[in-house]
mmCIF file of N, CA, C and O in Angstrom:
data_model
loop_
_atom_site.group_PDB
_atom_site.id
_atom_site.type_symbol
_atom_site.label_atom_id
_atom_site.label_comp_id
_atom_site.label_asym_id
_atom_site.label_seq_id
_atom_site.Cartn_x
_atom_site.Cartn_y
_atom_site.Cartn_z
ATOM 1 N N MET F 1 0.768 -0.950 -0.192
ATOM 2 C CA MET F 1 -0.114 0.077 -0.095
ATOM 3 C C MET F 1 1.005 1.241 -0.039
ATOM 4 O O MET F 1 1.901 1.308 0.972
ATOM 5 N N GLU F 2 0.583 2.050 -0.988
ATOM 6 C CA GLU F 2 1.318 3.342 -0.999
ATOM 7 C C GLU F 2 0.644 4.479 -0.202
ATOM 8 O O GLU F 2 1.439 5.453 0.013
ATOM 9 N N ARG F 3 -0.568 4.573 -0.293
ATOM 10 C CA ARG F 3 -1.197 5.693 0.094
ATOM 11 C C ARG F 3 -2.535 5.228 0.776
ATOM 12 O O ARG F 3 -3.210 4.017 0.556
ATOM 13 N N CYS F 4 -3.126 5.851 1.919
ATOM 14 C CA CYS F 4 -4.285 5.631 2.441
ATOM 15 C C CYS F 4 -5.453 5.824 1.359
ATOM 16 O O CYS F 4 -5.510 6.715 0.697
ATOM 17 N N PRO F 5 -6.398 4.687 1.397
ATOM 18 C CA PRO F 5 -7.467 4.769 0.574
ATOM 19 C C PRO F 5 -8.422 5.859 0.699
ATOM 20 O O PRO F 5 -9.382 6.227 -0.174
ATOM 21 N N THR F 6 -8.394 6.301 1.966
ATOM 22 C CA THR F 6 -9.444 7.221 2.310
ATOM 23 C C THR F 6 -9.249 8.720 2.164
ATOM 24 O O THR F 6 -9.763 9.411 1.480
ATOM 25 N N CYS F 7 -8.021 9.122 2.709
ATOM 26 C CA CYS F 7 -7.400 10.592 2.315
ATOM 27 C C CYS F 7 -6.346 10.796 1.609
ATOM 28 O O CYS F 7 -5.852 11.708 1.193
ATOM 29 N N ASN F 8 -5.640 9.634 0.924
ATOM 30 C CA ASN F 8 -4.710 9.645 -0.071
ATOM 31 C C ASN F 8 -3.355 10.116 0.483
ATOM 32 O O ASN F 8 -2.443 10.487 -0.309
ATOM 33 N N THR F 9 -3.266 10.219 1.884
ATOM 34 C CA THR F 9 -1.798 10.497 2.377
ATOM 35 C C THR F 9 -0.911 9.456 2.193
ATOM 36 O O THR F 9 -1.295 8.294 1.898
ATOM 37 N N LYS F 10 0.213 9.627 2.139
ATOM 38 C CA LYS F 10 1.369 8.736 1.932
ATOM 39 C C LYS F 10 1.369 7.746 3.116
ATOM 40 O O LYS F 10 1.382 8.113 4.351
ATOM 41 N N TYR F 11 1.353 6.480 2.893
ATOM 42 C CA TYR F 11 1.687 5.335 3.827
ATOM 43 C C TYR F 11 2.900 5.515 4.528
ATOM 44 O O TYR F 11 3.920 5.655 4.012
ATOM 45 N N GLN F 12 2.653 5.378 5.934
ATOM 46 C CA GLN F 12 3.975 5.532 6.863
ATOM 47 C C GLN F 12 4.295 4.170 7.349
ATOM 48 O O GLN F 12 5.107 4.279 8.239
ATOM 49 N N GLY F 13 3.656 3.107 7.021
ATOM 50 C CA GLY F 13 4.114 1.949 7.598
ATOM 51 C C GLY F 13 3.472 1.293 8.899
ATOM 52 O O GLY F 13 3.846 0.505 9.672
ATOM 53 N N ILE F 14 2.379 2.043 9.299
ATOM 54 C CA ILE F 14 1.736 1.786 10.721
ATOM 55 C C ILE F 14 0.314 1.412 10.155
ATOM 56 O O ILE F 14 -0.161 1.834 9.137
ATOM 57 N N ARG F 15 -0.303 0.751 11.118
ATOM 58 C CA ARG F 15 -1.609 0.126 10.941
ATOM 59 C C ARG F 15 -2.984 1.212 11.048
ATOM 60 O O ARG F 15 -3.796 0.894 10.460
ATOM 61 N N THR F 16 -2.579 2.385 11.211
ATOM 62 C CA THR F 16 -3.668 3.586 11.253
ATOM 63 C C THR F 16 -3.020 4.682 10.763
ATOM 64 O O THR F 16 -1.976 5.165 11.018
ATOM 65 N N CYS F 17 -3.879 5.181 9.821
ATOM 66 C CA CYS F 17 -3.463 6.499 8.993
ATOM 67 C C CYS F 17 -3.171 7.554 9.997
ATOM 68 O O CYS F 17 -3.968 7.882 10.752
ATOM 69 N N ARG F 18 -1.981 8.144 9.660
ATOM 70 C CA ARG F 18 -1.747 9.246 10.607
ATOM 71 C C ARG F 18 -2.642 10.484 10.514
ATOM 72 O O ARG F 18 -2.952 11.301 11.455
ATOM 73 N N ARG F 19 -3.194 10.748 9.197
ATOM 74 C CA ARG F 19 -3.974 11.881 9.021
ATOM 75 C C ARG F 19 -5.582 11.537 9.390
ATOM 76 O O ARG F 19 -5.926 12.335 10.197
ATOM 77 N N CYS F 20 -6.198 10.510 8.968
ATOM 78 C CA CYS F 20 -7.529 10.588 8.927
ATOM 79 C C CYS F 20 -7.950 9.350 10.128
ATOM 80 O O CYS F 20 -9.007 9.100 10.221
ATOM 81 N N LYS F 21 -7.071 8.664 10.511
ATOM 82 C CA LYS F 21 -7.035 7.490 11.524
ATOM 83 C C LYS F 21 -7.881 6.349 10.970
ATOM 84 O O LYS F 21 -8.386 5.751 11.810
ATOM 85 N N THR F 22 -7.903 6.194 9.565
ATOM 86 C CA THR F 22 -8.441 4.951 9.182
ATOM 87 C C THR F 22 -7.747 3.821 9.448
ATOM 88 O O THR F 22 -6.488 3.918 9.381
ATOM 89 N N GLU F 23 -8.260 2.688 9.872
ATOM 90 C CA GLU F 23 -7.790 1.523 10.244
ATOM 91 C C GLU F 23 -7.163 0.746 9.033
ATOM 92 O O GLU F 23 -8.214 0.350 8.185
ATOM 93 N N LEU F 24 -6.063 0.569 8.847
ATOM 94 C CA LEU F 24 -5.506 0.041 7.507
ATOM 95 C C LEU F 24 -4.971 -1.452 7.668
ATOM 96 O O LEU F 24 -4.643 -2.162 6.686
ATOM 97 N N GLY F 25 -5.163 -1.989 8.891
ATOM 98 C CA GLY F 25 -4.854 -3.217 9.205
ATOM 99 C C GLY F 25 -5.616 -4.191 8.325
ATOM 100 O O GLY F 25 -4.764 -5.208 7.616
ATOM 101 N N PRO F 26 -6.925 -4.325 8.138
ATOM 102 C CA PRO F 26 -7.444 -5.345 7.233
ATOM 103 C C PRO F 26 -7.032 -5.295 5.732
ATOM 104 O O PRO F 26 -7.029 -6.250 5.095
ATOM 105 N N LEU F 27 -6.755 -4.162 5.273
ATOM 106 C CA LEU F 27 -6.330 -3.955 3.803
ATOM 107 C C LEU F 27 -4.786 -4.458 3.796
ATOM 108 O O LEU F 27 -4.550 -5.131 2.709
ATOM 109 N N LEU F 28 -3.845 -4.185 4.692
ATOM 110 C CA LEU F 28 -2.778 -4.805 4.797
ATOM 111 C C LEU F 28 -2.736 -6.369 4.848
ATOM 112 O O LEU F 28 -1.774 -6.983 4.317
ATOM 113 N N GLU F 29 -3.550 -6.913 5.663
ATOM 114 C CA GLU F 29 -3.775 -8.385 5.674
ATOM 115 C C GLU F 29 -4.133 -9.102 4.341
ATOM 116 O O GLU F 29 -3.676 -9.989 4.063
ATOM 117 N N ILE F 30 -5.016 -8.378 3.598
ATOM 118 C CA ILE F 30 -5.508 -8.628 2.246
ATOM 119 C C ILE F 30 -4.359 -8.657 1.430
ATOM 120 O O ILE F 30 -3.970 -9.582 0.562
ATOM 121 N N GLU F 31 -3.395 -7.714 1.417
ATOM 122 C CA GLU F 31 -2.351 -7.512 0.507
ATOM 123 C C GLU F 31 -1.357 -8.799 0.846
ATOM 124 O O GLU F 31 -0.544 -9.310 -0.135
ATOM 125 N N GLU F 32 -1.133 -8.920 2.042
ATOM 126 C CA GLU F 32 -0.179 -10.014 2.637
ATOM 127 C C GLU F 32 -0.723 -11.426 2.210
ATOM 128 O O GLU F 32 0.114 -12.173 1.752
ATOM 129 N N GLU F 33 -2.001 -11.637 2.209
ATOM 130 C CA GLU F 33 -2.405 -12.999 1.807
ATOM 131 C C GLU F 33 -2.416 -13.131 0.176
ATOM 132 O O GLU F 33 -2.140 -14.133 -0.194
ATOM 133 N N SER F 34 -2.649 -12.049 -0.495
ATOM 134 C CA SER F 34 -2.606 -11.979 -1.913
ATOM 135 C C SER F 34 -1.072 -12.351 -2.181
ATOM 136 O O SER F 34 -1.004 -13.178 -3.197
ATOM 137 N N LEU F 35 -0.143 -11.778 -1.515
ATOM 138 C CA LEU F 35 1.169 -12.114 -1.828
ATOM 139 C C LEU F 35 1.436 -13.575 -1.607
ATOM 140 O O LEU F 35 2.400 -14.280 -2.331
ATOM 141 N N THR F 36 1.018 -14.019 -0.448
ATOM 142 C CA THR F 36 1.199 -15.400 -0.026
ATOM 143 C C THR F 36 0.808 -16.494 -1.268
ATOM 144 O O THR F 36 1.476 -17.359 -1.552
ATOM 145 N N HIS F 37 -0.405 -16.060 -1.626
ATOM 146 C CA HIS F 37 -1.019 -16.894 -2.739
ATOM 147 C C HIS F 37 -0.142 -16.880 -4.069
ATOM 148 O O HIS F 37 0.142 -17.810 -4.884
ATOM 149 N N TYR F 38 0.364 -15.713 -4.371
ATOM 150 C CA TYR F 38 1.191 -15.467 -5.433
ATOM 151 C C TYR F 38 2.329 -16.213 -5.335
ATOM 152 O O TYR F 38 2.744 -16.826 -6.487
ATOM 153 N N LYS F 39 3.095 -16.118 -4.441
ATOM 154 C CA LYS F 39 4.270 -17.095 -4.333
ATOM 155 C C LYS F 39 3.976 -18.484 -4.312
ATOM 156 O O LYS F 39 4.663 -19.145 -4.773
ATOM 157 N N ALA F 40 2.889 -18.895 -3.825
ATOM 158 C CA ALA F 40 2.438 -20.541 -3.744
ATOM 159 C C ALA F 40 2.118 -20.605 -5.216
ATOM 160 O O ALA F 40 2.511 -21.727 -5.553
ATOM 161 N N ALA F 41 1.522 -19.834 -6.005
ATOM 162 C CA ALA F 41 1.428 -20.009 -7.477
ATOM 163 C C ALA F 41 2.643 -20.205 -8.124
ATOM 164 O O ALA F 41 2.983 -21.322 -8.986
ATOM 165 N N LEU F 42 3.772 -19.534 -7.816
ATOM 166 C CA LEU F 42 5.007 -19.461 -8.559
ATOM 167 C C LEU F 42 5.748 -20.808 -8.147
ATOM 168 O O LEU F 42 6.308 -21.441 -8.944
ATOM 169 N N GLU F 43 5.476 -21.237 -6.879
ATOM 170 C CA GLU F 43 6.030 -22.590 -6.373
ATOM 171 C C GLU F 43 5.506 -23.694 -7.121
ATOM 172 O O GLU F 43 6.141 -24.608 -7.643
ATOM 173 N N ALA F 44 4.233 -23.518 -7.155
ATOM 174 C CA ALA F 44 3.386 -24.553 -7.848
ATOM 175 C C ALA F 44 3.854 -24.894 -9.433
ATOM 176 O O ALA F 44 3.993 -25.920 -9.959
ATOM 177 N N TYR F 45 4.048 -23.648 -9.981
ATOM 178 C CA TYR F 45 4.575 -23.709 -11.270
ATOM 179 C C TYR F 45 5.973 -24.458 -11.491
ATOM 180 O O TYR F 45 6.136 -25.258 -12.330
ATOM 181 N N SER F 46 6.816 -23.982 -10.537
ATOM 182 C CA SER F 46 8.095 -24.579 -10.711
ATOM 183 C C SER F 46 8.312 -26.122 -10.332
ATOM 184 O O SER F 46 8.926 -26.900 -11.013
ATOM 185 N N LEU F 47 6.975 -26.621 -9.751
ATOM 186 C CA LEU F 47 6.937 -27.995 -9.570
ATOM 187 C C LEU F 47 6.057 -28.682 -10.683
ATOM 188 O O LEU F 47 5.459 -29.844 -10.472
ATOM 189 N N ASN F 48 5.624 -27.935 -11.762
ATOM 190 C CA ASN F 48 4.594 -28.310 -12.755
ATOM 191 C C ASN F 48 3.316 -28.798 -12.388
ATOM 192 O O ASN F 48 2.802 -29.643 -12.749
ATOM 193 N N ASP F 49 2.904 -28.274 -11.255
ATOM 194 C CA ASP F 49 1.570 -28.547 -10.553
ATOM 195 C C ASP F 49 0.723 -27.366 -10.968
ATOM 196 O O ASP F 49 0.276 -26.427 -10.194
ATOM 197 N N PHE F 50 -0.103 -27.453 -12.290
ATOM 198 C CA PHE F 50 -0.640 -26.296 -12.835
ATOM 199 C C PHE F 50 -2.018 -25.994 -12.321
ATOM 200 O O PHE F 50 -2.510 -25.125 -12.182
ATOM 201 N N SER F 51 -2.640 -27.124 -11.824
ATOM 202 C CA SER F 51 -3.864 -27.013 -11.233
ATOM 203 C C SER F 51 -3.871 -26.217 -9.849
ATOM 204 O O SER F 51 -4.666 -25.459 -9.567
ATOM 205 N N ARG F 52 -2.864 -26.640 -9.274
ATOM 206 C CA ARG F 52 -2.462 -25.861 -7.689
ATOM 207 C C ARG F 52 -2.177 -24.355 -8.052
ATOM 208 O O ARG F 52 -2.432 -23.483 -7.472
ATOM 209 N N MET F 53 -1.278 -24.314 -9.242
ATOM 210 C CA MET F 53 -0.951 -22.916 -9.722
ATOM 211 C C MET F 53 -2.173 -22.079 -9.970
ATOM 212 O O MET F 53 -2.215 -20.884 -9.609
ATOM 213 N N PHE F 54 -3.109 -22.643 -10.735
ATOM 214 C CA PHE F 54 -4.178 -21.852 -11.141
ATOM 215 C C PHE F 54 -4.949 -21.561 -9.743
ATOM 216 O O PHE F 54 -5.497 -20.328 -9.778
ATOM 217 N N PHE F 55 -5.131 -22.426 -8.773
ATOM 218 C CA PHE F 55 -5.842 -22.231 -7.722
ATOM 219 C C PHE F 55 -5.310 -20.994 -7.000
ATOM 220 O O PHE F 55 -6.013 -19.912 -6.432
ATOM 221 N N HIS F 56 -3.929 -20.816 -6.699
ATOM 222 C CA HIS F 56 -3.417 -19.729 -6.079
ATOM 223 C C HIS F 56 -3.435 -18.681 -6.725
ATOM 224 O O HIS F 56 -3.583 -17.630 -6.200
ATOM 225 N N ALA F 57 -3.062 -18.692 -8.025
ATOM 226 C CA ALA F 57 -3.165 -17.423 -8.963
ATOM 227 C C ALA F 57 -4.524 -16.966 -8.904
ATOM 228 O O ALA F 57 -4.541 -15.591 -8.770
ATOM 229 N N LYS F 58 -5.511 -17.651 -9.046
ATOM 230 C CA LYS F 58 -6.863 -17.164 -8.871
ATOM 231 C C LYS F 58 -7.230 -16.455 -7.427
ATOM 232 O O LYS F 58 -7.900 -15.326 -7.489
ATOM 233 N N ARG F 59 -6.926 -17.026 -6.404
ATOM 234 C CA ARG F 59 -6.894 -16.529 -5.271
ATOM 235 C C ARG F 59 -6.225 -15.231 -5.110
ATOM 236 O O ARG F 59 -6.670 -14.154 -4.580
ATOM 237 N N SER F 60 -5.002 -15.284 -5.514
ATOM 238 C CA SER F 60 -4.186 -14.021 -5.449
ATOM 239 C C SER F 60 -4.863 -12.728 -6.242
ATOM 240 O O SER F 60 -4.928 -11.703 -5.767
ATOM 241 N N PHE F 61 -5.251 -13.227 -7.435
ATOM 242 C CA PHE F 61 -5.859 -12.262 -8.115
ATOM 243 C C PHE F 61 -7.208 -11.582 -7.585
ATOM 244 O O PHE F 61 -7.406 -10.454 -7.814
ATOM 245 N N SER F 62 -8.000 -12.520 -6.924
ATOM 246 C CA SER F 62 -9.375 -12.210 -6.344
ATOM 247 C C SER F 62 -9.101 -11.246 -5.318
ATOM 248 O O SER F 62 -9.877 -10.427 -5.088
ATOM 249 N N LEU F 63 -7.970 -11.453 -4.589
ATOM 250 C CA LEU F 63 -7.791 -10.448 -3.397
ATOM 251 C C LEU F 63 -7.233 -9.214 -3.614
ATOM 252 O O LEU F 63 -7.391 -8.171 -3.156
ATOM 253 N N LEU F 64 -6.368 -9.083 -4.788
ATOM 254 C CA LEU F 64 -5.669 -7.694 -5.116
ATOM 255 C C LEU F 64 -5.333 -7.810 -6.717
ATOM 256 O O LEU F 64 -4.647 -8.584 -7.037
ATOM 257 N N GLN F 65 -6.025 -7.086 -7.244
ATOM 258 C CA GLN F 65 -6.049 -7.147 -8.791
ATOM 259 C C GLN F 65 -4.887 -6.410 -9.325
ATOM 260 O O GLN F 65 -5.103 -5.085 -9.827
ATOM 261 N N THR F 66 -3.764 -6.769 -9.129
ATOM 262 C CA THR F 66 -2.495 -6.137 -9.868
ATOM 263 C C THR F 66 -2.282 -6.555 -11.159
ATOM 264 O O THR F 66 -2.672 -7.750 -11.565
ATOM 265 N N PRO F 67 -1.317 -5.922 -11.851
ATOM 266 C CA PRO F 67 -1.100 -6.454 -13.369
ATOM 267 C C PRO F 67 -0.142 -7.826 -13.159
ATOM 268 O O PRO F 67 -0.360 -8.624 -14.043
ATOM 269 N N GLU F 68 0.512 -7.830 -12.258
ATOM 270 C CA GLU F 68 1.343 -9.151 -12.003
ATOM 271 C C GLU F 68 0.403 -10.267 -11.809
ATOM 272 O O GLU F 68 0.437 -11.424 -12.402
ATOM 273 N N ALA F 69 -0.550 -10.005 -10.905
ATOM 274 C CA ALA F 69 -1.401 -11.232 -10.397
ATOM 275 C C ALA F 69 -2.282 -11.607 -11.798
ATOM 276 O O ALA F 69 -2.595 -12.658 -12.001
ATOM 277 N N ARG F 70 -2.512 -10.502 -12.375
ATOM 278 C CA ARG F 70 -3.401 -10.796 -13.769
ATOM 279 C C ARG F 70 -2.620 -11.582 -14.736
ATOM 280 O O ARG F 70 -3.219 -12.818 -15.294
ATOM 281 N N ARG F 71 -1.377 -11.351 -14.829
ATOM 282 C CA ARG F 71 -0.591 -12.071 -15.913
ATOM 283 C C ARG F 71 -0.222 -13.497 -15.185
ATOM 284 O O ARG F 71 -0.398 -14.318 -15.975
ATOM 285 N N LEU F 72 0.055 -13.702 -13.882
ATOM 286 C CA LEU F 72 0.036 -14.966 -13.637
ATOM 287 C C LEU F 72 -1.232 -15.849 -13.665
ATOM 288 O O LEU F 72 -1.001 -17.078 -14.032
ATOM 289 N N LEU F 73 -2.378 -15.119 -13.269
ATOM 290 C CA LEU F 73 -3.488 -15.991 -13.595
ATOM 291 C C LEU F 73 -3.593 -16.247 -15.100
ATOM 292 O O LEU F 73 -4.127 -17.363 -15.338
ATOM 293 N N ALA F 74 -3.339 -15.422 -15.866
ATOM 294 C CA ALA F 74 -3.697 -15.561 -17.510
ATOM 295 C C ALA F 74 -2.615 -16.961 -17.843
ATOM 296 O O ALA F 74 -3.158 -17.629 -18.410
ATOM 297 N N CYS F 75 -1.478 -16.884 -17.311
ATOM 298 C CA CYS F 75 -0.620 -18.059 -17.523
ATOM 299 C C CYS F 75 -1.104 -19.311 -16.958
ATOM 300 O O CYS F 75 -1.086 -20.358 -17.710
ATOM 301 N N ALA F 76 -1.654 -19.306 -15.800
ATOM 302 C CA ALA F 76 -2.061 -20.584 -15.127
ATOM 303 C C ALA F 76 -3.338 -20.859 -15.899
ATOM 304 O O ALA F 76 -3.497 -22.289 -16.057
ATOM 305 N N ALA F 77 -4.343 -20.096 -16.336
ATOM 306 C CA ALA F 77 -5.497 -20.395 -17.012
ATOM 307 C C ALA F 77 -5.021 -21.106 -18.351
ATOM 308 O O ALA F 77 -5.702 -22.119 -18.759
ATOM 309 N N LEU F 78 -3.952 -20.619 -19.008
ATOM 310 C CA LEU F 78 -3.606 -21.145 -20.322
ATOM 311 C C LEU F 78 -3.155 -22.528 -20.015
ATOM 312 O O LEU F 78 -3.410 -23.578 -20.686
ATOM 313 N N LEU F 79 -2.179 -22.636 -18.908
ATOM 314 C CA LEU F 79 -1.457 -24.167 -18.618
ATOM 315 C C LEU F 79 -2.725 -25.040 -18.289
ATOM 316 O O LEU F 79 -2.262 -26.139 -18.278
ATOM 317 N N THR F 80 -3.773 -24.560 -17.786
ATOM 318 C CA THR F 80 -4.848 -25.509 -17.327
ATOM 319 C C THR F 80 -5.871 -25.559 -18.415
ATOM 320 O O THR F 80 -7.074 -26.174 -18.162
ATOM 321 N N ARG F 81 -5.699 -25.042 -19.655
ATOM 322 C CA ARG F 81 -6.572 -25.150 -20.736
ATOM 323 C C ARG F 81 -7.852 -24.361 -20.462
ATOM 324 O O ARG F 81 -8.753 -24.732 -21.245
ATOM 325 N N ARG F 82 -7.677 -23.323 -19.885
ATOM 326 C CA ARG F 82 -8.959 -22.418 -19.680
ATOM 327 C C ARG F 82 -8.631 -21.153 -20.588
ATOM 328 O O ARG F 82 -8.427 -20.200 -20.201
ATOM 329 N N PHE F 83 -8.872 -21.533 -21.799
ATOM 330 C CA PHE F 83 -8.399 -20.584 -22.904
ATOM 331 C C PHE F 83 -9.215 -19.285 -22.925
ATOM 332 O O PHE F 83 -8.711 -18.301 -23.198
ATOM 333 N N LYS F 84 -10.435 -19.412 -22.647
ATOM 334 C CA LYS F 84 -11.441 -18.302 -22.663
ATOM 335 C C LYS F 84 -11.098 -17.340 -21.648
ATOM 336 O O LYS F 84 -10.912 -16.067 -21.870
ATOM 337 N N LEU F 85 -10.727 -17.888 -20.334
ATOM 338 C CA LEU F 85 -10.354 -17.048 -19.120
ATOM 339 C C LEU F 85 -9.082 -16.371 -19.599
ATOM 340 O O LEU F 85 -8.912 -15.132 -19.247
ATOM 341 N N SER F 86 -8.080 -17.108 -20.084
ATOM 342 C CA SER F 86 -6.641 -16.592 -20.249
ATOM 343 C C SER F 86 -6.779 -15.341 -21.320
ATOM 344 O O SER F 86 -6.340 -14.358 -20.977
ATOM 345 N N LEU F 87 -7.657 -15.541 -22.332
ATOM 346 C CA LEU F 87 -7.794 -14.688 -23.259
ATOM 347 C C LEU F 87 -8.595 -13.377 -22.654
ATOM 348 O O LEU F 87 -8.079 -12.300 -23.008
ATOM 349 N N ALA F 88 -9.392 -13.539 -22.025
ATOM 350 C CA ALA F 88 -10.194 -12.372 -21.383
ATOM 351 C C ALA F 88 -9.281 -11.607 -20.549
ATOM 352 O O ALA F 88 -9.388 -10.353 -20.474
ATOM 353 N N LEU F 89 -8.420 -12.273 -19.697
ATOM 354 C CA LEU F 89 -7.442 -11.485 -18.810
ATOM 355 C C LEU F 89 -6.579 -10.831 -19.610
ATOM 356 O O LEU F 89 -6.164 -9.833 -19.259
ATOM 357 N N VAL F 90 -5.852 -11.247 -20.624
ATOM 358 C CA VAL F 90 -4.840 -10.782 -21.561
ATOM 359 C C VAL F 90 -5.677 -9.423 -22.108
ATOM 360 O O VAL F 90 -5.049 -8.399 -22.256
ATOM 361 N N LEU F 91 -6.923 -9.567 -22.765
ATOM 362 C CA LEU F 91 -7.388 -8.551 -23.596
ATOM 363 C C LEU F 91 -8.137 -7.491 -22.476
ATOM 364 O O LEU F 91 -8.108 -6.308 -22.929
ATOM 365 N N SER F 92 -8.280 -7.870 -21.370
ATOM 366 C CA SER F 92 -8.784 -6.864 -20.465
ATOM 367 C C SER F 92 -7.546 -5.713 -19.647
ATOM 368 O O SER F 92 -7.969 -4.953 -18.955
ATOM 369 N N SER F 93 -6.224 -6.272 -20.128
ATOM 370 C CA SER F 93 -5.313 -5.588 -19.281
ATOM 371 C C SER F 93 -4.901 -4.313 -20.058
ATOM 372 O O SER F 93 -5.248 -4.111 -21.255
#
């Protein structure tokens, strides 16, 4: 997280925004869980376990829709023969 989603002030690394006092903890936990699933998808890829890769890539992207997570999910969809989903992800970026 680079900025507070409420007041747009620069994120200072604490769980409560210094300006507007918004609780940022739940958002930080979502980012962390998304990253955990992203890394698990990469690990599954290295083990050629494409169905597990797809599961984790889909979960990562559903939690935090970053360009990196979108590309990983598109690759996982392609490797698991979900061609329509892969194409939709590539075209929507």
